[in-house]
């Protein structure tokens, strides 16, 4: 006579508990020193953009007695053409530059992912219409379009700048996301979900999006660097709402004033360049950590 | 190493050292065939057409005037002796008729003679382009192959009539004549009618339209295949980034031109010019936006010599009085008190200008020439004074809440200073103003427009409230005040009548909107537009000074513009291969810098030679 066994109602033993996202992230980041450096750089600039401008008055002081002054304790990165501290400009200017770039990335990812997934999943006339719009976006040369747009739009706020960069930059991502969606929609688990009668929105948000999230996350970070290059490029070209602490404006004025030929003002030109380089460096170092965090197949045991 | 190879190596080393020493000790020399390298603004893809907005022809190089005028403040009819296509000229009929005799040696670079037919054709072209109407030219007659007579429009009394004709560049009829219809002079005659006969007015309007169409469809678009020049050089090679000018062997003073080839590089950006100057690669170059440190750095290049010549141009901040609240004089005065012109100059244009001392609309040199000590003392220098500014603003209902000023309408008092991309001195000045005004509690920002063409168009359309403006443009006092109380204030001379267009009229060009009459301390009611126009007439020096004193007082008291700095022509010449620059001849330097590059003008007057 066999003894009836009680149904197993217990929890998964602790040793088999799925690690939390924080644990996975921490493990992924600390696995390689380069990733730690990348995260530290990104955190540093993020904190600078959030809190840095609070350390300075809204209107940075000018000082005609200290034009292009060399580095000193008072001005560790020297001063600019009007005697304003370059460090203060870098810090206060970071908020616009980084927030516009982050918003540009969010808009790019938002538009691109939505268009790509909807197009790839529904196919038919929806796909035709979205892809023709995408082709149109792709055929427009982005940077010249931005220059033209800047003549009618002031780009005074980072939201406006981010939105425009996002609106002009989502085409490539939409195409790539559509390809991935097309591939996924033929897989068995999507067929099964359809067979179970799950709604399209459930399938897209719960089945498809999680599977392409590593790719989207990678593109989000890369879009931030793309956003920085595009907006700083616009400011550097002089098609700008003038803000003397914008990194692109700093580069523009440094170049056109010949800062590169006078050693004492070299830091005025080098500082914004170094910041752009550092942000890009930080993002590149962090990319593979994000890939590992979001893609279970890449996690090392 | 065996002995032979050791000896060979030692001999080789000795030879190399000796050669190197010889090279190091050699002084640079040049001959007439050594190209003179300089910079110029090249319109990429533009034709060799003086009238094209994108044209590539250069005054003093391949364009030659009848005479080279001097930039003298009190004598508008001053010319250099010996330069230009005219060998002599004479005025008669009370200054209303000018007779010019061409130099018998004048020839085009294709060997043909420059004749009175070329001059008459050139004047017709200036009518088509809309220039000749500006200097009241009524008729042109060839009295002989080298003799031409010009007559002013009957009833006009323009004191720069002769000067305006003599300083025009003469174009070859063989190249430009094809754009003119055979009946061009009857069209011109009809177009300049300014009487009251309705039929003739209608004909004049139609003729003006014909000239305008001709200008747009034929003259502007003309693209000559070769450059035919009466100047010291002609273009032998035109590419987007470099123009090669070759000496015109038929030039009337060819023996003075000691350089066979001028290589003109496109001055596409300040930084490129700085790089060339630092490398000693160009023998003359100038650029805006040079800091003192940069000037010192560039001066270290062997052979580089810095020059700094006062120019008859000013930088001004102008207000559109149609826009609230700039119609209130107290607001404009308050802003004048808040801007530290010394700081602005020091930061924005420390090498290419001098700070402006008098806020009277003139360059300081003109103020010194025209005003007596008591008149100068009566001018308000608007020394920075925040208390005075606050008092003025409060007097017209402005209030300060916290750190921010509010207009009488309860709005935040905010200023948007319009500026142009690439104009670094203006941008830097705008940045300083932004700082000074924000510190006082006026929310100020600077908007930079992508191109000067766009800026100019919007400015003319009255779209900007606060903007930069170039003042004076030459030593002639009429020009100085015409820049203020002329076209931009709605005044234009039509024939013998002065017409006024209010700012309310769309596309009327009046964007300053200064009141037509104002009461001025010590002078009563003054009409600046009318007074300015009077300056263009034949006046005595005393009469001119009386009018200028009134206009200076109006401008100082009512502040339609704030003069920020007087410009200077600053640049470098390199003396490694070429010498005898006219750096000590201030009059020639300031006059020929208007022709760019100035090397052709310098040589024409006997300066600059290869270093033998």
mmCIF file of C-alpha atoms in Angstrom, chain B residues 200-436:
data_model
loop_
_atom_site.group_PDB
_atom_site.id
_atom_site.type_symbol
_atom_site.label_atom_id
_atom_site.label_comp_id
_atom_site.label_asym_id
_atom_site.label_seq_id
_atom_site.Cartn_x
_atom_site.Cartn_y
_atom_site.Cartn_z
ATOM 1 C CA UNK B 200 5.692 109.328 -67.523
ATOM 2 C CA UNK B 201 5.449 107.940 -63.983
ATOM 3 C CA UNK B 202 3.814 104.833 -65.423
ATOM 4 C CA UNK B 203 6.552 104.536 -68.025
ATOM 5 C CA UNK B 204 9.193 105.008 -65.303
ATOM 6 C CA UNK B 205 7.686 102.196 -63.229
ATOM 7 C CA UNK B 206 7.677 99.891 -66.255
ATOM 8 C CA UNK B 207 11.257 100.845 -67.116
ATOM 9 C CA UNK B 208 12.399 100.212 -63.539
ATOM 10 C CA UNK B 209 10.792 96.775 -63.698
ATOM 11 C CA UNK B 210 12.586 96.092 -66.995
ATOM 12 C CA UNK B 211 15.939 97.028 -65.429
ATOM 13 C CA UNK B 212 15.225 94.870 -62.407
ATOM 14 C CA UNK B 213 14.356 91.875 -64.603
ATOM 15 C CA UNK B 214 17.453 92.451 -66.699
ATOM 16 C CA UNK B 215 19.525 92.498 -63.539
ATOM 17 C CA UNK B 216 18.115 89.259 -62.196
ATOM 18 C CA UNK B 217 17.943 87.287 -65.424
ATOM 19 C CA UNK B 218 21.009 88.430 -67.331
ATOM 20 C CA UNK B 219 23.479 90.507 -65.353
ATOM 21 C CA UNK B 220 23.510 88.485 -62.140
ATOM 22 C CA UNK B 221 23.785 85.223 -64.029
ATOM 23 C CA UNK B 222 26.496 86.206 -66.488
ATOM 24 C CA UNK B 223 29.439 83.788 -66.301
ATOM 25 C CA UNK B 224 32.356 84.994 -68.449
ATOM 26 C CA UNK B 225 34.699 82.234 -69.566
ATOM 27 C CA UNK B 226 37.811 84.349 -69.203
ATOM 28 C CA UNK B 227 38.727 87.231 -66.978
ATOM 29 C CA UNK B 228 39.318 90.462 -68.899
ATOM 30 C CA UNK B 229 40.883 92.941 -66.536
ATOM 31 C CA UNK B 230 42.129 96.509 -66.630
ATOM 32 C CA UNK B 231 43.747 96.063 -63.204
ATOM 33 C CA UNK B 232 47.234 94.872 -62.356
ATOM 34 C CA UNK B 233 46.196 91.210 -62.448
ATOM 35 C CA UNK B 234 43.724 88.893 -64.153
ATOM 36 C CA UNK B 235 42.440 85.502 -63.040
ATOM 37 C CA UNK B 236 44.318 82.760 -64.852
ATOM 38 C CA UNK B 237 42.994 79.904 -62.729
ATOM 39 C CA UNK B 238 39.833 79.705 -60.654
ATOM 40 C CA UNK B 239 39.121 76.775 -58.367
ATOM 41 C CA UNK B 240 36.889 76.521 -55.296
ATOM 42 C CA UNK B 241 39.725 76.980 -52.819
ATOM 43 C CA UNK B 242 42.392 78.840 -54.746
ATOM 44 C CA UNK B 243 42.623 81.555 -57.344
ATOM 45 C CA UNK B 244 45.767 82.231 -59.305
ATOM 46 C CA UNK B 245 46.135 85.822 -60.479
ATOM 47 C CA UNK B 246 48.630 86.571 -63.217
ATOM 48 C CA UNK B 247 50.147 89.962 -63.919
ATOM 49 C CA UNK B 248 48.328 91.936 -66.606
ATOM 50 C CA UNK B 249 51.146 92.866 -69.013
ATOM 51 C CA UNK B 250 49.000 95.669 -70.458
ATOM 52 C CA UNK B 251 48.305 97.344 -67.100
ATOM 53 C CA UNK B 252 48.841 101.117 -67.344
ATOM 54 C CA UNK B 253 51.520 100.970 -64.641
ATOM 55 C CA UNK B 254 52.823 97.469 -65.363
ATOM 56 C CA UNK B 255 56.369 98.514 -64.459
ATOM 57 C CA UNK B 256 55.254 99.033 -60.860
ATOM 58 C CA UNK B 257 53.921 95.493 -60.576
ATOM 59 C CA UNK B 258 56.935 93.489 -59.515
ATOM 60 C CA UNK B 259 55.174 90.231 -58.670
ATOM 61 C CA UNK B 260 54.133 88.027 -61.588
ATOM 62 C CA UNK B 261 51.729 85.732 -59.740
ATOM 63 C CA UNK B 262 49.430 86.109 -56.766
ATOM 64 C CA UNK B 263 48.125 82.909 -55.200
ATOM 65 C CA UNK B 264 44.891 83.633 -53.318
ATOM 66 C CA UNK B 265 43.745 80.951 -50.890
ATOM 67 C CA UNK B 266 40.177 80.819 -49.704
ATOM 68 C CA UNK B 267 39.867 82.162 -46.163
ATOM 69 C CA UNK B 268 37.146 79.671 -45.318
ATOM 70 C CA UNK B 269 37.598 79.932 -41.561
ATOM 71 C CA UNK B 270 39.490 81.891 -38.949
ATOM 72 C CA UNK B 271 41.348 78.819 -37.782
ATOM 73 C CA UNK B 272 42.652 78.102 -41.283
ATOM 74 C CA UNK B 273 43.963 81.647 -41.574
ATOM 75 C CA UNK B 274 45.579 81.358 -38.121
ATOM 76 C CA UNK B 275 47.262 78.132 -39.198
ATOM 77 C CA UNK B 276 48.643 79.693 -42.381
ATOM 78 C CA UNK B 277 49.828 82.774 -40.509
ATOM 79 C CA UNK B 278 51.505 80.683 -37.861
ATOM 80 C CA UNK B 279 53.255 78.630 -40.513
ATOM 81 C CA UNK B 280 54.368 81.765 -42.374
ATOM 82 C CA UNK B 281 52.587 80.335 -45.421
ATOM 83 C CA UNK B 282 50.740 83.525 -46.378
ATOM 84 C CA UNK B 283 52.381 86.899 -46.835
ATOM 85 C CA UNK B 284 49.370 88.935 -45.833
ATOM 86 C CA UNK B 285 46.375 87.857 -43.837
ATOM 87 C CA UNK B 286 43.768 89.242 -41.536
ATOM 88 C CA UNK B 287 41.052 87.743 -39.431
ATOM 89 C CA UNK B 288 38.486 88.700 -36.876
ATOM 90 C CA UNK B 289 38.480 87.177 -33.420
ATOM 91 C CA UNK B 290 42.187 87.388 -32.695
ATOM 92 C CA UNK B 291 42.878 87.446 -28.982
ATOM 93 C CA UNK B 292 45.954 89.299 -27.707
ATOM 94 C CA UNK B 293 47.540 85.960 -26.848
ATOM 95 C CA UNK B 294 47.008 84.763 -30.396
ATOM 96 C CA UNK B 295 48.503 87.938 -31.860
ATOM 97 C CA UNK B 296 51.589 87.418 -29.706
ATOM 98 C CA UNK B 297 51.761 83.790 -30.756
ATOM 99 C CA UNK B 298 51.465 84.591 -34.474
ATOM 100 C CA UNK B 299 54.029 87.375 -34.171
ATOM 101 C CA UNK B 300 56.606 84.757 -33.145
ATOM 102 C CA UNK B 301 56.641 83.364 -36.691
ATOM 103 C CA UNK B 302 59.776 84.642 -38.432
ATOM 104 C CA UNK B 303 58.961 87.527 -40.750
ATOM 105 C CA UNK B 304 55.428 88.103 -39.446
ATOM 106 C CA UNK B 305 54.744 91.800 -38.789
ATOM 107 C CA UNK B 306 51.534 92.905 -37.098
ATOM 108 C CA UNK B 307 49.608 95.971 -38.268
ATOM 109 C CA UNK B 308 46.684 97.727 -36.666
ATOM 110 C CA UNK B 309 45.058 100.623 -38.512
ATOM 111 C CA UNK B 310 41.929 102.438 -37.289
ATOM 112 C CA UNK B 311 39.006 101.914 -39.648
ATOM 113 C CA UNK B 312 35.899 103.986 -40.261
ATOM 114 C CA UNK B 313 33.486 101.338 -39.047
ATOM 115 C CA UNK B 314 31.776 100.765 -35.718
ATOM 116 C CA UNK B 315 29.931 97.920 -34.031
ATOM 117 C CA UNK B 316 26.594 98.952 -32.584
ATOM 118 C CA UNK B 317 23.705 97.430 -30.706
ATOM 119 C CA UNK B 318 20.498 98.657 -32.311
ATOM 120 C CA UNK B 319 16.911 98.702 -31.049
ATOM 121 C CA UNK B 320 13.727 98.293 -33.013
ATOM 122 C CA UNK B 321 11.562 100.896 -31.291
ATOM 123 C CA UNK B 322 8.377 99.391 -32.672
ATOM 124 C CA UNK B 323 8.891 96.450 -30.290
ATOM 125 C CA UNK B 324 7.844 96.814 -26.666
ATOM 126 C CA UNK B 325 9.463 98.099 -24.481
ATOM 127 C CA UNK B 326 12.244 99.538 -26.665
ATOM 128 C CA UNK B 327 10.064 102.423 -27.800
ATOM 129 C CA UNK B 328 10.684 103.946 -24.359
ATOM 130 C CA UNK B 329 13.816 106.051 -24.382
ATOM 131 C CA UNK B 330 14.344 105.374 -20.685
ATOM 132 C CA UNK B 331 14.663 101.647 -21.406
ATOM 133 C CA UNK B 332 17.290 102.224 -24.075
ATOM 134 C CA UNK B 333 19.170 104.611 -21.818
ATOM 135 C CA UNK B 334 19.008 102.105 -18.954
ATOM 136 C CA UNK B 335 20.520 99.410 -21.160
ATOM 137 C CA UNK B 336 23.246 101.856 -22.190
ATOM 138 C CA UNK B 337 24.067 102.372 -18.508
ATOM 139 C CA UNK B 338 24.142 98.630 -17.874
ATOM 140 C CA UNK B 339 26.573 97.711 -20.644
ATOM 141 C CA UNK B 340 30.215 98.146 -19.774
ATOM 142 C CA UNK B 341 31.616 99.060 -23.171
ATOM 143 C CA UNK B 342 35.181 98.782 -21.956
ATOM 144 C CA UNK B 343 34.674 95.185 -20.844
ATOM 145 C CA UNK B 344 32.791 94.361 -24.021
ATOM 146 C CA UNK B 345 35.566 95.730 -26.201
ATOM 147 C CA UNK B 346 38.283 94.121 -24.090
ATOM 148 C CA UNK B 347 36.709 90.693 -24.470
ATOM 149 C CA UNK B 348 35.169 90.875 -27.919
ATOM 150 C CA UNK B 349 37.508 92.933 -30.071
ATOM 151 C CA UNK B 350 40.732 93.670 -28.200
ATOM 152 C CA UNK B 351 42.903 93.558 -31.327
ATOM 153 C CA UNK B 352 40.531 94.482 -34.140
ATOM 154 C CA UNK B 353 39.100 97.594 -32.533
ATOM 155 C CA UNK B 354 39.247 100.354 -29.983
ATOM 156 C CA UNK B 355 36.628 100.996 -27.327
ATOM 157 C CA UNK B 356 34.001 103.575 -28.152
ATOM 158 C CA UNK B 357 34.113 106.667 -25.951
ATOM 159 C CA UNK B 358 31.174 108.667 -27.274
ATOM 160 C CA UNK B 359 27.690 107.281 -27.736
ATOM 161 C CA UNK B 360 26.744 109.596 -30.576
ATOM 162 C CA UNK B 361 26.484 107.230 -33.541
ATOM 163 C CA UNK B 362 29.873 108.208 -34.989
ATOM 164 C CA UNK B 363 33.260 106.562 -34.759
ATOM 165 C CA UNK B 364 35.355 108.399 -32.183
ATOM 166 C CA UNK B 365 37.659 109.884 -34.826
ATOM 167 C CA UNK B 366 34.661 111.590 -36.437
ATOM 168 C CA UNK B 367 33.486 112.920 -33.088
ATOM 169 C CA UNK B 368 36.913 114.466 -32.618
ATOM 170 C CA UNK B 369 36.764 115.979 -36.111
ATOM 171 C CA UNK B 370 33.259 117.411 -35.994
ATOM 172 C CA UNK B 371 32.450 118.353 -32.405
ATOM 173 C CA UNK B 372 34.065 121.099 -30.363
ATOM 174 C CA UNK B 373 35.135 120.441 -26.752
ATOM 175 C CA UNK B 374 31.915 121.817 -25.251
ATOM 176 C CA UNK B 375 29.780 119.688 -27.555
ATOM 177 C CA UNK B 376 31.799 116.604 -26.677
ATOM 178 C CA UNK B 377 31.525 117.389 -22.977
ATOM 179 C CA UNK B 378 27.750 117.624 -23.284
ATOM 180 C CA UNK B 379 27.525 114.020 -24.511
ATOM 181 C CA UNK B 380 26.534 111.450 -21.928
ATOM 182 C CA UNK B 381 29.222 108.724 -21.944
ATOM 183 C CA UNK B 382 26.815 106.312 -20.226
ATOM 184 C CA UNK B 383 29.447 105.229 -17.737
ATOM 185 C CA UNK B 384 28.265 101.937 -16.215
ATOM 186 C CA UNK B 385 25.807 102.800 -13.474
ATOM 187 C CA UNK B 386 23.267 100.264 -12.242
ATOM 188 C CA UNK B 387 21.563 102.783 -9.958
ATOM 189 C CA UNK B 388 20.924 105.156 -12.839
ATOM 190 C CA UNK B 389 19.566 102.270 -14.885
ATOM 191 C CA UNK B 390 17.241 101.181 -12.079
ATOM 192 C CA UNK B 391 15.992 104.738 -11.631
ATOM 193 C CA UNK B 392 15.251 105.077 -15.339
ATOM 194 C CA UNK B 393 13.372 101.786 -15.476
ATOM 195 C CA UNK B 394 11.356 102.645 -12.377
ATOM 196 C CA UNK B 395 10.482 106.027 -13.857
ATOM 197 C CA UNK B 396 8.514 104.290 -16.614
ATOM 198 C CA UNK B 397 6.819 101.723 -14.411
ATOM 199 C CA UNK B 398 9.253 98.830 -14.363
ATOM 200 C CA UNK B 399 9.448 96.980 -11.056
ATOM 201 C CA UNK B 400 11.909 94.629 -9.498
ATOM 202 C CA UNK B 401 10.592 91.571 -7.653
ATOM 203 C CA UNK B 402 13.293 89.467 -6.086
ATOM 204 C CA UNK B 403 16.175 89.496 -8.517
ATOM 205 C CA UNK B 404 14.031 89.940 -11.614
ATOM 206 C CA UNK B 405 12.815 93.059 -13.395
ATOM 207 C CA UNK B 406 9.238 93.212 -14.687
ATOM 208 C CA UNK B 407 7.783 95.480 -17.374
ATOM 209 C CA UNK B 408 4.875 97.844 -16.602
ATOM 210 C CA UNK B 409 2.641 95.180 -18.185
ATOM 211 C CA UNK B 410 3.723 92.749 -15.481
ATOM 212 C CA UNK B 411 5.778 90.590 -17.825
ATOM 213 C CA UNK B 412 9.305 89.412 -17.085
ATOM 214 C CA UNK B 413 11.622 91.920 -18.747
ATOM 215 C CA UNK B 414 13.553 89.732 -21.142
ATOM 216 C CA UNK B 415 15.915 90.654 -23.951
ATOM 217 C CA UNK B 416 16.812 88.487 -26.901
ATOM 218 C CA UNK B 417 19.994 89.734 -28.573
ATOM 219 C CA UNK B 418 20.119 88.627 -32.195
ATOM 220 C CA UNK B 419 23.470 87.650 -33.623
ATOM 221 C CA UNK B 420 25.125 85.872 -36.552
ATOM 222 C CA UNK B 421 27.021 82.624 -36.578
ATOM 223 C CA UNK B 422 30.696 83.099 -37.358
ATOM 224 C CA UNK B 423 30.790 86.721 -36.205
ATOM 225 C CA UNK B 424 32.890 85.875 -33.198
ATOM 226 C CA UNK B 425 33.402 89.384 -31.922
ATOM 227 C CA UNK B 426 29.672 90.005 -31.951
ATOM 228 C CA UNK B 427 28.971 86.645 -30.320
ATOM 229 C CA UNK B 428 31.496 87.298 -27.580
ATOM 230 C CA UNK B 429 30.140 90.811 -27.056
ATOM 231 C CA UNK B 430 26.643 89.340 -26.864
ATOM 232 C CA UNK B 431 27.834 86.865 -24.286
ATOM 233 C CA UNK B 432 29.253 89.669 -22.123
ATOM 234 C CA UNK B 433 26.011 91.652 -22.457
ATOM 235 C CA UNK B 434 24.067 88.530 -21.523
ATOM 236 C CA UNK B 435 26.155 88.265 -18.384
ATOM 237 C CA UNK B 436 25.876 91.965 -17.481
#
